[in-house]
Amino acid sequence: MEKIKKAKTKAEAVSAAKIISAYRDYLLSEGKQPASVFKFCKDQGFKEDEFYQYFGSFEALEKSIWKEYIDQTRSGMEADENYQSFSTREKILTFYFMLAETLKADRSFVLHQLKGWKNPSSTPKFLKGFKSSFEAWINSVLNEGKGSGEIANRPFLDQRYDMLFWIHLMFILQFWSHDESANFEKTDAAIEKSVNLAFDLIGKGVLDSAIDFGKFIYQNSKN
Amino acid sequence: MTKLKEQKSIPVGKVQRATKFISTGAKIGGNYLKHYSKKLVNPDISRDELHLDNATDIYNSLSELKGSALKVAQMLSMDKNLLPSAYQQQFAMAQYSAPPLSYPLVVRTFEKSLKKKPTELFDSFTHAASNAASIGQVHQATLKGKKLAVKIQYPGVGDSVKSDLAMVKPIALRMFKLNPAEYDEFIGEVETRLLEEADYTLELKRSIELSRQCSQIPNVKFPTYYPSLSADRILTMDWIEGKMLGEVFKNNTLSQTERNLLGQALWDFYHYQIHTLRSLHADPHPGNFIITPDHKLGVIDFGCVKVIPNSFYKLYFQLLDKGILNDSKRLDHVFHNLRFIYPDDTAQDKLFFKDVFTQLVELLGRPFQTSRFDFAEKAYFESLYKFGEEIGNMKAFRESKKARGVKDALYINRTYYGLYSLLHELGAEVDTTSFVDFKP
């Protein structure tokens, strides 16, 4: 009862941030979603329509938390004056390092969400906005890379790089969620090494020669 | 600090190293097959040939290895197969080849430990590394008009050292037929040193201490260190202008007098540490020294420091006493205590090892027997070399079931091999008595 009273006094200033923080608290203390939006709002002293003003459902709320991770990382990174002078590889590295830093502040929530994600081949609902924000960003960076020649043009294949980087990001997320090293130092190493590998693969190199040779053999075998 | 290109020439990944072990395993398996198939034909065949085959394969593969795994192998074999390997292979941590850190990771390292970006801490900071250090890299920075060298370490080096050492254990146990207790004693020593090298906070403390204590030695120069700009994986010091000692070897433009002066500075630097400070920079690698334009010796890396225990010091340096080689009783005592000879050795073994180690002590101690010694002398180094090779081929040595030597000697020996070889390459003639006014 007392909880309701306390919340009521602040009721005028209900904002998206406030709802999110109340939801996060609930989820992490109770270990599960509230029974309903009605119950949640009643307990927290919001009006139900105040909740719907920002979010259509708990899922939509979770989605917005995740999307915010990307947007926050991106804006933080782009605010750095040196960022524009970085190479594509460095931009992507910076992005992952900063994302790891952003997620660190919210690790309990992230781990709780990832725990429920059992099937790695499908993207869970809460990651949908996170994914589209990420893809928008990675595509713009990859295009820059293609322009500067850092990334090789490969017909058809290079259209799917955003997907590959998404899988890569999921790998990093999984690695980080299982990382127990001090200050998540191993995640830093994993990011550094895997991005270097990725760039060795998408830059002009062995793969292009292999494709070229493969094409040649294929064409000649038909004659 | 080693030049980037030097490091590039040693392409060692952990996977490659692991594969090396696997292929050795396969070869040993092959040797057993060979053995048993021969045995089918000739049941009397002894296992000697098999052991020899195995030993050769393991040894060959270990000598191809680099990094901490090799270091262990080398150190364990130091008393068995003395100089050739110690000469041919440069020292371990310098060969520890980590790929260069990307600039974002450098920034990340700064943000994690100093809470600021390098561009916020310094007036300028180079985007690319200017040198590779043994387990990290060096960037050049400026602050208030001063040129600085900032060393940054790769994440996870400590773990990597541990996994390397774990990898070498089974094979080293077989190869040297050590019992696990002996093995742990030696490995413990190596692991401690390697892990210390990965701890820049400790290196900072030691660098400041040792460079202050050594500041009186003529012709030696140390950078100033900046604790407020350093952390567990960052070390900031003055940038010393000049050429790496390794480069000086390659295009030798120094006059003989200059070479002698530098050689003397090296000699004095080491012997002051050994005899006065009893704690020394145990990594005499050409990448750790810079020759300044005015021909002074700049010392830039105190990663590997060995503290010499008193009891060991008293024992070990008796071997440099002029009369000791003719005093059989005293020599026996020292050899026993340094575990060159074990009480339970057969009489024949005792004689054999005493003879070998006496020759060795005479050979290694020769520079101390005259007041000046010319390290440029090829004949001396050839005889050292030849002797090491002979030892390596001695069956008794190879098959001895005991580790000969004590753990404290590992790094002292390493330091002397390094120092001798630096002086040899420098072609310096040195006054070897300048610090001999000590009495063990």
XYZ file of C-alpha atoms in Angstrom, chain A:
223
model
C 0.000 0.000 0.000
C 2.726 2.360 0.962
C 4.510 1.691 -2.327
C 1.496 2.939 -4.259
C 1.282 6.110 -2.252
C 4.921 6.877 -2.814
C 4.668 6.357 -6.528
C 1.505 8.418 -6.743
C 3.239 11.548 -5.582
C 5.534 11.407 -8.573
C 2.752 10.418 -10.928
C 2.747 13.678 -12.842
C 6.212 13.058 -14.265
C 5.715 9.582 -15.709
C 8.132 9.274 -18.602
C 9.385 6.485 -20.825
C 12.626 6.382 -18.832
C 10.736 6.005 -15.597
C 8.602 3.154 -16.877
C 11.678 1.413 -18.229
C 13.543 1.712 -14.978
C 10.565 0.426 -12.973
C 10.204 -2.491 -15.357
C 13.881 -3.357 -15.178
C 13.774 -3.288 -11.383
C 10.777 -5.545 -11.336
C 12.237 -8.004 -13.822
C 15.558 -8.300 -12.018
C 14.077 -8.542 -8.522
C 11.253 -10.923 -9.410
C 13.040 -12.822 -12.180
C 9.977 -12.744 -14.436
C 7.695 -10.383 -16.331
C 4.831 -8.801 -14.388
C 1.554 -10.713 -14.742
C -0.034 -7.965 -16.833
C 0.380 -4.349 -17.800
C -2.591 -3.618 -15.537
C -0.939 -5.218 -12.503
C 2.409 -3.611 -13.248
C 0.935 -0.115 -13.565
C -1.155 -0.544 -10.483
C 1.848 -1.629 -8.419
C 4.016 1.166 -9.723
C 1.317 3.798 -9.486
C 1.089 4.578 -13.196
C -2.104 4.848 -15.145
C -2.384 2.111 -17.727
C -2.883 4.617 -20.551
C 0.332 6.345 -19.512
C 2.099 3.079 -20.164
C 0.469 2.645 -23.566
C 1.380 6.160 -24.479
C 4.970 4.942 -24.748
C 4.835 1.189 -25.203
C 2.302 -1.210 -26.683
C 3.426 -4.147 -24.555
C 6.231 -5.410 -22.352
C 7.877 -6.836 -25.462
C 7.827 -3.426 -27.104
C 9.379 -1.977 -23.952
C 12.186 -4.542 -23.968
C 12.725 -3.905 -27.640
C 13.192 -0.211 -26.995
C 15.722 -0.863 -24.222
C 17.817 -2.934 -26.602
C 17.500 -0.500 -29.466
C 18.707 2.206 -27.124
C 21.990 0.312 -26.555
C 22.861 0.634 -30.221
C 21.677 4.218 -30.575
C 23.531 5.301 -27.462
C 26.736 3.570 -28.572
C 26.467 5.074 -31.997
C 25.872 8.626 -30.849
C 28.601 8.382 -28.193
C 31.041 7.172 -30.779
C 30.152 9.677 -33.453
C 30.536 12.503 -30.966
C 34.262 11.759 -30.815
C 36.064 14.116 -33.162
C 38.629 11.495 -34.188
C 35.980 9.023 -35.222
C 35.533 10.348 -38.748
C 39.208 9.889 -39.526
C 39.151 6.211 -38.551
C 39.358 3.401 -41.079
C 36.368 1.092 -41.429
C 38.068 -1.564 -39.373
C 38.742 0.917 -36.592
C 35.192 2.223 -36.682
C 33.805 -1.254 -36.247
C 36.252 -2.035 -33.462
C 35.402 1.187 -31.676
C 31.728 0.371 -32.006
C 32.103 -3.063 -30.407
C 34.312 -1.805 -27.611
C 31.857 0.949 -26.781
C 28.904 -1.384 -27.032
C 30.614 -3.727 -24.569
C 31.053 -0.732 -22.265
C 27.403 0.296 -22.642
C 26.184 -3.226 -21.959
C 28.440 -3.555 -18.933
C 26.400 -0.939 -17.116
C 23.290 -3.045 -17.668
C 24.795 -6.527 -17.553
C 22.250 -8.144 -15.224
C 19.361 -7.158 -17.424
C 21.145 -8.243 -20.594
C 22.094 -11.613 -19.121
C 18.543 -12.127 -17.912
C 17.195 -11.466 -21.379
C 19.745 -13.630 -23.127
C 18.996 -16.515 -20.776
C 15.566 -16.870 -22.263
C 16.976 -17.030 -25.782
C 17.304 -20.711 -26.525
C 17.204 -20.932 -30.288
C 20.144 -19.098 -31.837
C 18.834 -19.398 -35.407
C 15.869 -17.133 -34.756
C 16.100 -13.568 -33.550
C 14.035 -13.096 -30.397
C 11.516 -10.282 -30.312
C 13.468 -8.086 -27.920
C 16.417 -7.992 -30.336
C 14.418 -6.854 -33.378
C 14.991 -3.120 -32.924
C 18.558 -3.719 -31.821
C 19.095 -5.634 -35.025
C 17.568 -3.095 -37.386
C 19.507 -0.247 -35.757
C 22.696 -2.244 -35.979
C 22.124 -3.165 -39.597
C 21.437 0.422 -40.556
C 24.724 1.434 -38.966
C 26.838 -1.422 -40.267
C 25.553 -0.923 -43.810
C 26.533 2.710 -43.810
C 29.999 1.843 -42.502
C 30.438 -1.043 -44.933
C 29.471 1.179 -47.842
C 32.102 3.660 -46.786
C 34.576 0.802 -46.653
C 33.681 -0.268 -50.152
C 34.104 3.291 -51.325
C 37.557 3.529 -49.775
C 38.551 0.133 -51.158
C 39.054 -1.370 -47.727
C 36.303 -3.876 -48.466
C 36.370 -5.845 -51.698
C 33.418 -5.598 -54.075
C 31.993 -9.049 -54.537
C 28.772 -9.282 -56.540
C 25.871 -10.828 -54.550
C 28.072 -11.838 -51.649
C 28.761 -8.345 -50.395
C 25.022 -7.687 -50.140
C 24.933 -10.147 -47.273
C 27.778 -8.747 -45.216
C 25.340 -7.057 -42.860
C 23.992 -10.498 -42.045
C 27.468 -11.850 -41.421
C 28.269 -8.959 -39.124
C 25.011 -9.559 -37.299
C 26.051 -13.163 -36.668
C 29.434 -11.843 -35.598
C 27.799 -9.428 -33.160
C 25.748 -12.284 -31.716
C 28.970 -14.230 -31.258
C 30.491 -11.317 -29.354
C 27.364 -10.961 -27.257
C 27.453 -14.650 -26.370
C 31.168 -14.507 -25.658
C 30.721 -11.504 -23.417
C 27.816 -13.083 -21.566
C 30.034 -16.051 -20.668
C 33.166 -14.005 -20.020
C 34.342 -14.216 -16.442
C 37.719 -12.516 -16.832
C 38.503 -9.373 -14.851
C 37.075 -6.288 -16.526
C 35.943 -8.555 -19.409
C 39.426 -8.423 -20.820
C 38.878 -11.570 -22.847
C 35.952 -10.003 -24.632
C 38.275 -7.207 -25.736
C 40.674 -9.762 -27.138
C 37.826 -11.669 -28.802
C 36.575 -8.480 -30.444
C 40.005 -7.466 -31.633
C 40.881 -10.865 -33.050
C 37.525 -11.602 -34.654
C 37.244 -8.199 -36.320
C 40.750 -8.599 -37.692
C 39.772 -11.971 -39.090
C 36.558 -10.566 -40.548
C 38.483 -7.832 -42.318
C 41.035 -10.244 -43.661
C 38.106 -12.100 -45.174
C 36.162 -9.186 -46.631
C 39.216 -7.290 -47.847
C 40.674 -8.127 -51.214
C 42.698 -11.283 -50.829
C 42.701 -15.049 -50.867
C 38.952 -15.339 -51.150
C 38.807 -13.290 -54.356
C 41.520 -15.347 -55.943
C 39.689 -18.493 -54.868
C 36.405 -17.298 -56.361
C 38.151 -16.208 -59.515
C 39.875 -19.540 -59.884
C 36.682 -21.433 -59.040
C 34.809 -19.546 -61.741
C 37.529 -20.298 -64.243
C 37.484 -24.014 -63.515
C 33.704 -24.111 -63.607
C 33.516 -22.341 -66.950
C 36.145 -24.574 -68.448
C 34.572 -27.745 -67.189
C 31.460 -26.899 -69.203
C 33.355 -26.761 -72.464
